[in-house]
Structures are given as structure tokens and as C-alpha cells.
Short mmCIF file of C-alpha atoms in Angstrom, two decimals:
data_model
loop_
_atom_site.label_atom_id
_atom_site.label_comp_id
_atom_site.label_asym_id
_atom_site.label_seq_id
_atom_site.Cartn_x
_atom_site.Cartn_y
_atom_site.Cartn_z
CA UNK A 504 52.56 -7.29 -25.69
CA UNK A 505 50.96 -3.84 -25.70
CA UNK A 506 47.68 -5.00 -26.79
CA UNK A 507 47.51 -7.60 -24.24
CA UNK A 508 48.31 -5.08 -21.30
CA UNK A 509 45.62 -3.09 -22.51
CA UNK A 510 43.20 -5.75 -22.41
CA UNK A 511 44.27 -6.70 -18.80
CA UNK A 512 43.85 -3.00 -17.72
CA UNK A 513 40.52 -2.67 -19.39
CA UNK A 514 39.36 -6.15 -17.42
CA UNK A 515 40.77 -4.89 -14.26
CA UNK A 516 39.15 -1.49 -14.68
CA UNK A 517 35.69 -3.05 -15.22
CA UNK A 518 35.97 -5.30 -12.36
CA UNK A 519 36.09 -1.97 -10.59
CA UNK A 520 33.84 0.11 -12.15
CA UNK A 521 30.94 -2.40 -12.85
CA UNK A 522 30.31 -3.33 -8.99
CA UNK A 523 30.78 0.47 -7.96
CA UNK A 524 28.06 1.11 -10.86
CA UNK A 525 25.73 -1.20 -9.32
CA UNK A 526 26.25 0.21 -5.80
CA UNK A 527 25.44 3.85 -7.25
CA UNK A 528 22.13 2.32 -8.66
CA UNK A 529 21.41 1.03 -4.98
CA UNK A 530 22.94 3.97 -2.63
CA UNK A 531 22.69 2.97 1.06
CA UNK A 532 19.41 3.04 2.30
CA UNK A 533 18.99 2.97 6.17
CA UNK A 534 16.10 1.85 7.55
CA UNK A 535 14.52 3.65 10.60
CA UNK A 536 11.47 4.70 12.29
CA UNK A 537 9.30 7.54 11.09
CA UNK A 538 8.87 10.86 12.76
CA UNK A 539 5.36 9.38 14.26
CA UNK A 540 7.42 6.58 15.91
CA UNK A 541 5.88 3.87 13.71
CA UNK A 542 7.56 1.43 11.34
CA UNK A 543 5.43 -0.59 8.63
CA UNK A 544 6.34 -3.73 6.90
CA UNK A 545 4.08 -5.29 3.98
CA UNK A 546 4.55 -8.85 3.41
CA UNK A 547 3.82 -10.47 0.08
CA UNK A 548 3.96 -14.21 -0.31
CA UNK A 549 3.68 -16.44 -3.25
CA UNK A 550 3.27 -13.88 -6.23
CA UNK A 551 4.03 -17.16 -8.41
CA UNK A 552 4.73 -14.66 -11.41
CA UNK A 553 5.14 -15.77 -15.04
CA UNK A 554 4.61 -14.11 -18.17
CA UNK A 555 2.49 -11.23 -17.23
CA UNK A 556 -0.52 -10.99 -19.28
CA UNK A 557 -0.07 -14.20 -21.23
CA UNK A 558 -0.27 -16.30 -17.81
CA UNK A 559 -3.91 -17.02 -16.50
CA UNK A 560 -4.98 -17.25 -13.05
CA UNK A 561 -5.83 -20.35 -10.97
CA UNK A 562 -8.18 -20.98 -8.97
CA UNK A 563 -10.59 -18.06 -9.22
CA UNK A 564 -14.40 -17.43 -10.06
CA UNK A 565 -15.74 -18.42 -13.54
CA UNK A 566 -16.54 -15.07 -13.87
CA UNK A 567 -13.02 -13.75 -13.43
CA UNK A 568 -11.27 -16.38 -15.82
CA UNK A 569 -11.28 -14.81 -18.99
CA UNK A 570 -9.83 -11.27 -17.76
CA UNK A 571 -7.40 -12.84 -15.17
CA UNK A 572 -3.59 -12.98 -15.20
CA UNK A 573 -0.41 -11.83 -13.67
CA UNK A 574 -1.62 -8.37 -14.08
CA UNK A 575 -4.07 -8.64 -11.42
CA UNK A 576 -1.09 -9.78 -8.84
CA UNK A 577 0.62 -6.28 -10.05
CA UNK A 578 -2.71 -4.39 -9.41
CA UNK A 579 -3.19 -5.90 -5.95
CA UNK A 580 0.70 -5.23 -5.21
CA UNK A 581 -0.09 -1.20 -6.45
CA UNK A 582 -3.19 -1.30 -4.35
CA UNK A 583 -1.58 -2.57 -1.43
CA UNK A 584 1.12 -0.21 -1.72
CA UNK A 585 -1.00 2.79 -2.07
CA UNK A 586 -3.58 1.85 0.93
CA UNK A 587 -0.84 1.08 3.54
CA UNK A 588 2.22 3.43 2.38
CA UNK A 589 4.69 0.98 4.04
CA UNK A 590 8.11 1.81 5.01
CA UNK A 591 9.53 -1.53 3.86
CA UNK A 592 8.15 -4.37 1.51
CA UNK A 593 9.26 -7.90 2.09
CA UNK A 594 8.83 -10.79 -0.39
CA UNK A 595 8.86 -14.13 1.12
CA UNK A 596 9.47 -16.42 -1.80
CA UNK A 597 8.07 -18.16 -4.84
CA UNK A 598 8.26 -14.54 -6.27
CA UNK A 599 7.95 -16.21 -9.89
CA UNK A 600 6.73 -19.65 -10.91
CA UNK A 601 9.71 -20.98 -12.84
CA UNK A 602 8.06 -23.37 -14.95
CA UNK A 603 6.01 -20.76 -16.45
CA UNK A 604 8.44 -18.02 -16.56
CA UNK A 605 10.30 -18.16 -20.07
CA UNK A 606 12.77 -15.62 -18.96
CA UNK A 607 13.62 -15.44 -15.37
CA UNK A 608 15.16 -11.97 -15.53
CA UNK A 609 12.09 -10.27 -17.21
CA UNK A 610 9.70 -11.93 -14.73
CA UNK A 611 11.57 -11.17 -11.76
CA UNK A 612 11.91 -7.28 -12.80
CA UNK A 613 7.77 -7.54 -13.65
CA UNK A 614 7.11 -9.36 -10.31
CA UNK A 615 8.99 -6.73 -8.26
CA UNK A 616 8.11 -3.58 -10.35
CA UNK A 617 5.46 -1.96 -8.27
CA UNK A 618 7.86 -1.91 -5.41
CA UNK A 619 10.53 -1.00 -7.52
CA UNK A 620 8.50 1.99 -9.11
CA UNK A 621 7.54 3.03 -5.60
CA UNK A 622 10.68 3.88 -4.45
CA UNK A 623 10.00 2.09 -1.08
CA UNK A 624 12.89 0.04 0.10
CA UNK A 625 12.35 -3.75 -0.54
CA UNK A 626 13.90 -7.44 0.23
CA UNK A 627 13.23 -10.66 -0.78
CA UNK A 628 14.00 -14.41 0.07
CA UNK A 629 13.41 -17.35 -2.26
CA UNK A 630 10.81 -20.09 -2.10
CA UNK A 631 11.03 -23.41 -4.01
CA UNK A 632 9.89 -22.25 -7.38
CA UNK A 633 12.01 -19.14 -8.02
CA UNK A 634 14.86 -21.23 -9.58
CA UNK A 635 13.16 -23.50 -11.97
CA UNK A 636 13.29 -21.07 -14.89
CA UNK A 637 16.54 -19.57 -17.15
CA UNK A 638 18.47 -18.74 -13.88
CA UNK A 639 19.91 -21.05 -11.28
CA UNK A 640 18.79 -20.48 -7.61
CA UNK A 641 22.09 -18.38 -6.79
CA UNK A 642 21.36 -16.75 -10.37
CA UNK A 643 17.99 -15.48 -9.20
CA UNK A 644 19.28 -14.19 -5.79
CA UNK A 645 21.96 -12.55 -7.63
CA UNK A 646 19.76 -10.50 -10.20
CA UNK A 647 17.27 -9.53 -7.53
CA UNK A 648 20.29 -7.92 -5.57
CA UNK A 649 20.90 -5.77 -8.46
CA UNK A 650 17.54 -4.34 -8.83
CA UNK A 651 16.69 -0.84 -7.81
CA UNK A 652 15.94 -0.08 -4.09
CA UNK A 653 16.41 -3.44 -2.89
CA UNK A 654 18.01 -4.07 0.47
CA UNK A 655 18.42 -7.77 -0.58
CA UNK A 656 21.84 -9.39 -0.21
CA UNK A 657 22.91 -12.83 -1.57
CA UNK A 658 24.81 -13.91 1.67
CA UNK A 659 26.68 -12.60 4.83
CA UNK A 660 30.47 -12.55 4.82
CA UNK A 661 30.66 -13.58 8.50
CA UNK A 662 29.94 -17.25 7.93
CA UNK A 663 31.47 -18.66 4.59
CA UNK A 664 30.47 -21.15 3.01
CA UNK A 665 26.75 -20.81 4.30
CA UNK A 666 23.95 -23.00 2.84
CA UNK A 667 21.40 -21.32 0.56
CA UNK A 668 21.35 -17.60 -1.07
CA UNK A 669 19.71 -14.99 0.45
CA UNK A 670 20.85 -15.24 4.16
CA UNK A 671 21.18 -11.55 5.49
CA UNK A 672 19.91 -9.20 8.30
CA UNK A 673 18.79 -5.77 8.46
CA UNK A 674 18.67 -2.99 11.29
CA UNK A 675 15.81 -0.65 11.71
CA UNK A 676 17.01 2.60 13.69
CA UNK A 677 15.06 4.66 15.69
CA UNK A 678 13.42 8.00 14.84
CA UNK A 679 15.98 10.48 13.21
CA UNK A 680 17.15 13.10 15.99
CA UNK A 681 16.05 10.92 18.88
CA UNK A 682 18.50 9.57 21.21
CA UNK A 683 18.08 6.14 19.61
CA UNK A 684 18.78 7.28 16.04
CA UNK A 685 22.16 5.37 15.77
CA UNK A 686 21.07 1.94 17.74
CA UNK A 687 18.94 -0.79 15.93
CA UNK A 688 15.85 -0.79 17.84
CA UNK A 689 14.29 -3.61 15.43
CA UNK A 690 16.16 -6.30 13.89
CA UNK A 691 15.01 -8.31 10.50
CA UNK A 692 16.48 -11.58 9.68
CA UNK A 693 16.10 -13.19 6.44
CA UNK A 694 17.08 -16.95 5.48
CA UNK A 695 16.81 -19.10 2.61
CA UNK A 696 14.43 -22.03 3.58
CA UNK A 697 15.80 -24.10 0.38
CA UNK A 698 13.62 -26.02 -1.71
CA UNK A 699 13.69 -29.59 -1.96
CA UNK A 700 15.61 -32.06 0.25
CA UNK A 701 19.14 -33.32 -1.58
CA UNK A 702 19.63 -35.87 1.31
CA UNK A 703 19.32 -39.45 0.10
CA UNK A 704 16.43 -41.09 1.96
CA UNK A 705 14.90 -37.86 3.38
CA UNK A 706 12.23 -36.64 0.85
CA UNK A 707 10.05 -33.42 0.72
CA UNK A 708 10.92 -29.70 1.13
CA UNK A 709 14.24 -28.05 1.97
CA UNK A 710 15.20 -26.67 5.48
CA UNK A 711 17.25 -24.22 7.31
CA UNK A 712 20.69 -25.76 7.95
CA UNK A 713 23.22 -25.91 10.60
CA UNK A 714 25.56 -23.14 8.91
CA UNK A 715 22.51 -20.55 8.58
CA UNK A 716 21.44 -21.19 12.35
CA UNK A 717 25.30 -20.60 13.26
CA UNK A 718 24.96 -17.26 11.42
CA UNK A 719 21.69 -16.31 12.96
CA UNK A 720 23.22 -17.08 16.40
CA UNK A 721 26.34 -14.99 15.79
CA UNK A 722 24.23 -12.29 14.28
CA UNK A 723 21.62 -12.11 17.14
CA UNK A 724 24.52 -12.17 19.61
CA UNK A 725 26.33 -9.35 17.92
CA UNK A 726 23.16 -7.19 17.96
CA UNK A 727 22.36 -7.78 21.28
CA UNK A 728 25.74 -6.87 22.54
CA UNK A 729 25.33 -3.65 20.45
CA UNK A 730 21.84 -2.96 22.02
CA UNK A 731 22.96 -3.40 25.47
CA UNK A 732 26.11 -1.29 25.24
CA UNK A 733 26.72 2.24 25.45
CA UNK A 734 25.37 4.80 24.66
CA UNK A 735 21.96 4.16 26.43
CA UNK A 736 22.56 0.48 27.09
CA UNK A 737 19.31 -1.45 27.50
CA UNK A 738 18.59 -4.45 29.56
CA UNK A 739 17.72 -7.19 27.10
CA UNK A 740 17.51 -7.61 23.34
CA UNK A 741 15.99 -5.35 20.82
CA UNK A 742 13.00 -7.43 19.38
CA UNK A 743 13.69 -9.26 16.13
CA UNK A 744 11.30 -10.53 13.03
CA UNK A 745 12.16 -13.41 10.90
CA UNK A 746 11.15 -13.87 7.27
CA UNK A 747 11.42 -17.04 5.05
CA UNK A 748 9.19 -19.27 2.84
CA UNK A 749 8.84 -22.70 3.83
CA UNK A 750 7.16 -22.93 7.47
CA UNK A 751 8.94 -24.86 10.26
CA UNK A 752 7.50 -28.00 11.55
CA UNK A 753 6.08 -26.17 14.72
CA UNK A 754 3.65 -24.73 12.74
CA UNK A 755 1.45 -27.80 13.13
CA UNK A 756 1.44 -27.25 16.70
CA UNK A 757 -1.67 -25.06 16.60
CA UNK A 758 -5.26 -25.84 16.42
CA UNK A 759 -8.33 -23.80 15.98
CA UNK A 760 -8.24 -22.75 19.73
CA UNK A 761 -4.75 -21.15 19.84
CA UNK A 762 -4.46 -19.07 16.51
CA UNK A 763 -5.80 -16.14 14.71
CA UNK A 764 -6.87 -16.72 11.15
CA UNK A 765 -7.55 -19.91 9.01
CA UNK A 766 -5.95 -23.09 8.57
CA UNK A 767 -7.34 -24.70 5.24
CA UNK A 768 -4.52 -27.23 4.31
CA UNK A 769 -1.83 -29.23 5.87
CA UNK A 770 1.43 -27.72 7.10
CA UNK A 771 3.92 -28.22 4.22
CA UNK A 772 7.13 -28.25 6.33
CA UNK A 773 10.29 -30.13 6.07
CA UNK A 774 9.98 -33.78 7.02
CA UNK A 775 12.97 -33.18 9.26
CA UNK A 776 13.31 -30.71 11.99
CA UNK A 777 16.62 -28.95 11.99
CA UNK A 778 16.11 -27.23 15.06
CA UNK A 779 15.75 -23.54 14.16
CA UNK A 780 12.81 -22.90 16.14
CA UNK A 781 14.80 -23.88 19.08
CA UNK A 782 17.56 -21.56 18.25
CA UNK A 783 15.28 -18.65 18.00
CA UNK A 784 13.88 -19.62 21.43
CA UNK A 785 17.17 -19.67 22.74
CA UNK A 786 18.29 -16.27 21.14
CA UNK A 787 15.40 -14.76 22.97
CA UNK A 788 15.07 -11.57 20.49
CA UNK A 789 12.77 -13.10 17.46
CA UNK A 790 9.07 -12.21 18.46
CA UNK A 791 7.55 -13.48 15.44
CA UNK A 792 8.28 -15.48 12.06
CA UNK A 793 6.57 -14.75 8.61
CA UNK A 794 6.29 -17.44 6.21
CA UNK A 795 4.34 -18.28 2.83
CA UNK A 796 4.22 -21.60 0.92
CA UNK A 797 0.83 -22.78 2.10
CA UNK A 798 -1.46 -20.43 0.36
CA UNK A 799 -4.74 -21.24 2.11
CA UNK A 800 -3.25 -20.81 5.44
CA UNK A 801 -3.17 -17.37 6.98
CA UNK A 802 -3.02 -17.97 10.71
CA UNK A 803 -0.79 -16.64 13.24
CA UNK A 804 -0.38 -18.31 16.80
CA UNK A 805 2.18 -17.84 19.46
CA UNK A 806 4.51 -20.83 20.81
CA UNK A 807 7.03 -20.58 23.35
CA UNK A 808 7.18 -16.66 23.16
CA UNK A 809 7.36 -16.56 19.28
CA UNK A 810 4.59 -15.85 16.97
CA UNK A 811 4.56 -18.27 13.97
CA UNK A 812 2.55 -16.44 10.88
CA UNK A 813 1.54 -17.23 7.66
CA UNK A 814 0.68 -14.32 5.22
CA UNK A 815 -1.83 -16.27 2.90
CA UNK A 816 -1.70 -16.60 -0.89
CA UNK A 817 -1.21 -13.11 -2.73
CA UNK A 818 -0.57 -14.16 -6.20
CA UNK A 819 -3.24 -15.02 -8.89
CA UNK A 820 -1.10 -17.58 -10.94
CA UNK A 821 -0.76 -19.48 -7.55
CA UNK A 822 -3.21 -22.22 -6.17
CA UNK A 823 -5.80 -20.74 -4.24
CA UNK A 824 -9.51 -21.19 -3.43
CA UNK A 825 -12.32 -19.59 -5.81
CA UNK A 826 -14.21 -17.26 -3.67
CA UNK A 827 -11.54 -16.78 -1.14
CA UNK A 828 -9.70 -13.40 -1.58
CA UNK A 829 -6.00 -13.24 -2.25
CA UNK A 830 -4.27 -11.45 0.71
CA UNK A 831 -1.24 -9.78 2.15
CA UNK A 832 0.04 -9.43 5.89
CA UNK A 833 0.95 -6.00 7.31
CA UNK A 834 3.05 -5.79 10.41
CA UNK A 835 3.57 -2.40 12.36
CA UNK A 836 5.99 -1.51 15.01
CA UNK A 837 5.34 1.34 17.54
CA UNK A 838 7.85 3.23 19.65
CA UNK A 839 7.25 4.10 23.04
CA UNK A 840 7.76 7.67 24.21
CA UNK A 841 10.51 8.89 26.77
CA UNK A 842 9.40 10.74 29.94
CA UNK A 843 10.97 13.71 28.35
CA UNK A 844 8.71 13.17 25.18
CA UNK A 845 11.28 11.94 22.96
CA UNK A 846 10.91 8.58 21.12
CA UNK A 847 12.15 5.64 22.82
CA UNK A 848 12.38 1.67 22.03
CA UNK A 849 9.77 -0.38 20.67
CA UNK A 850 6.63 -0.61 22.62
CA UNK A 851 4.46 -3.00 20.54
CA UNK A 852 4.18 -5.16 17.37
CA UNK A 853 0.72 -5.68 15.66
CA UNK A 854 -0.32 -7.35 12.30
CA UNK A 855 -3.38 -7.51 10.31
CA UNK A 856 -4.26 -8.78 6.91
CA UNK A 857 -5.90 -6.93 3.70
CA UNK A 858 -7.97 -8.98 1.23
CA UNK A 859 -7.77 -8.14 -2.55
CA UNK A 860 -11.50 -7.37 -2.61
CA UNK A 861 -13.26 -3.99 -3.49
CA UNK A 862 -12.59 -2.36 -0.16
CA UNK A 863 -9.25 -3.98 0.58
CA UNK A 864 -10.80 -5.05 3.76
CA UNK A 865 -8.83 -5.33 6.89
CA UNK A 866 -9.08 -8.47 9.15
CA UNK A 867 -7.64 -10.25 11.73
CA UNK A 868 -6.02 -7.45 13.78
CA UNK A 869 -3.98 -8.54 16.64
CA UNK A 870 -0.97 -7.78 18.94
CA UNK A 871 1.89 -10.01 18.51
CA UNK A 872 4.52 -8.43 21.06
CA UNK A 873 4.06 -5.75 23.65
CA UNK A 874 6.97 -4.47 26.15
CA UNK A 875 4.45 -4.32 28.90
CA UNK A 876 3.14 -7.73 28.44
CA UNK A 877 6.85 -9.18 29.18
CA UNK A 878 7.37 -7.04 32.16
CA UNK A 879 8.92 -4.06 30.53
#
């Protein structure tokens, strides 16, 4: 009996110690604007990481084939971090290519290795290929949450159960020492757009479900109330950005006359429209959506006040187009200055892309949202 009691005590003790140890590995990191009133986000889409050096590249020039592998993807992440010095990094799914990753945990750690080493806060959502290796979809997200410096979460506690894994939000506070240091002046939403339809008779990719939309609506309303309450009550919601993998059906509403960037393949959205775009329009706070999935599209266009943006293919073990450089998207939010010279709320949100060429060429700079353009 004494031995049994000792074993039970050990189990209980470990159940307390292990989660605490994991939380100590990732101490609470508060995202906030820097002293120059700027917050910069690097988006990395579709790394398709496999087994590292042993995993060959796809769709590159013949001269690149012999020496090209997952390590080229790693090098590109490292170059982007050094060039842009972002405040936050977001990985928008298909982080690993499950079929070619023999050990999902090792592949995930290698894929996110440069972000981990940089000590820059980062977050990830899942694509449709992340769970095709040795971990389930839930297992992949749980492993990501345990990695160093990540702000990723498995799921919110407010809505349970909720579809998918990796639905969460992060708040970005104002400049330390400013009047807005304790308010979230920029809100980030992350959602699991699924992998493939499991509904009989409906084929194709997954979609954002009703339970996720309900969570988004609750969260958006809560953040809006906080922003419009004392101290320093504001007249409208703080701007928000949404990140997930599979594009919405509304991405197909654009043609060459109303977007910036290129559209070189079809829009691989779900065959059903679950209405999430309408939910975002109704919420009134989301100013831009950022996805991956379609590697040869990197355009960004505005629809009903929301910018729908692709990042463009990043990874070298992902399909691409030989001679068309891999690329990453950068988003920067800037604060306005108040009458007394202090930092206030978000004034503008801009974006551009960088190519993995000799000079990391920046292209397609555009303003996604400006406070003055909507009447202040």
C-alpha cells in the first residue's frame, strides 16, 4: 500500500511539475510596439520541410538541383530574419511536408529552428500537410506549443469544444511607457483552416467551421469592448490581422485590375463557403487576412474593407516555378503621435515582399490600411 501511495504521489507531483517546467521554458512574452512606434511581422508560408539535407528541392533551375535541399529553406529564413529584424514571426501552415518527414518532431524543430535561435517571438498555424507524418494534427500543434519562444496555443478555453487545433489570438500592446502600454492596439487572430473535407459528398479542402467563427466573434467583441472602455476609451475597434493557411473562396473575386502581385494558379479554396469572410466584415476590426497554400500566388487585394493577401511560396521542397524566386511577406504597423508627442494608436499598416535572390529584393510595397483613409 505504501508503495502504491508513493507512486500515486509521484504521478500527481509530475502532473504539476511538467506543465510548470514547460511554462518556464516559454515565459510570458508580451507583444508590443517598439520605441519607434513600429511593429513588424514576418510571414513564412509553406516551408514544406522534410528531412533536411536529404530532402531535395522542387521546381528550381537545373543548375540548382545538385546542391539544393531543405537547407536552402533554412538559409532563407535566416536571411529574412537578419534583413528585416522582425518583432514577430508567423508561420502559416504546411510547415512540414508530412509524407517526406520521417520524424515529425525533428522536422518541426528543424523547420522552426531559425526562429527559435533568434529569440524572436513566433507563432504558427497548421496547413493541410503538417499531420501526414508521425504525429496527428493535434499532436503536431501540441509539439509546436512546447517549443522555445513560441506564442502558439492549441485552442482557446472560452469555446469548448472547438473545431481544429491552433485557434487563438494575441494582443499587441502600445509602446512601453506610453498611455497605451496596457491596451492592445493591434489584435492578431490565428485559425486552423483544416486539411480536407470529412463531410460525405463534399470534396476538397477543409474550411473554418461554425465553432471557430463563434470563438472569433466572441473574441473580437471582447477586444472591442476593452479598447473602447476606460482608460483612454476609443471610438472604434483596434485594427486586427488574421492568419490561416487555406484561402477563402472570396480570394477568387479578384482579377489583374484590383490586386497587387501575381496570380499564376487557381484559388484552391474550399468548395463550400462557410461564411467566415462575412463574419470578419461584420466584426469590423479585421483589416487584412494572410494565407499560404497556393505557392504561385502572392497577390493582395481589398474586398469590402478587408485585404486578402497571399504570402507566396517560401519553401524549396514545395512546388514552385523554376526561375521565379521563393518569397516572404512582411507587414508593418506604425503608430500615430499624439499632440503631446507621445505614441498613440495604429496609424497605418503596410506590406511588401522579399525575394530569395542575391539582394533579397523588396517588391510590391503597398498600404493595406490607414486611419486617415477611413475618417480617423
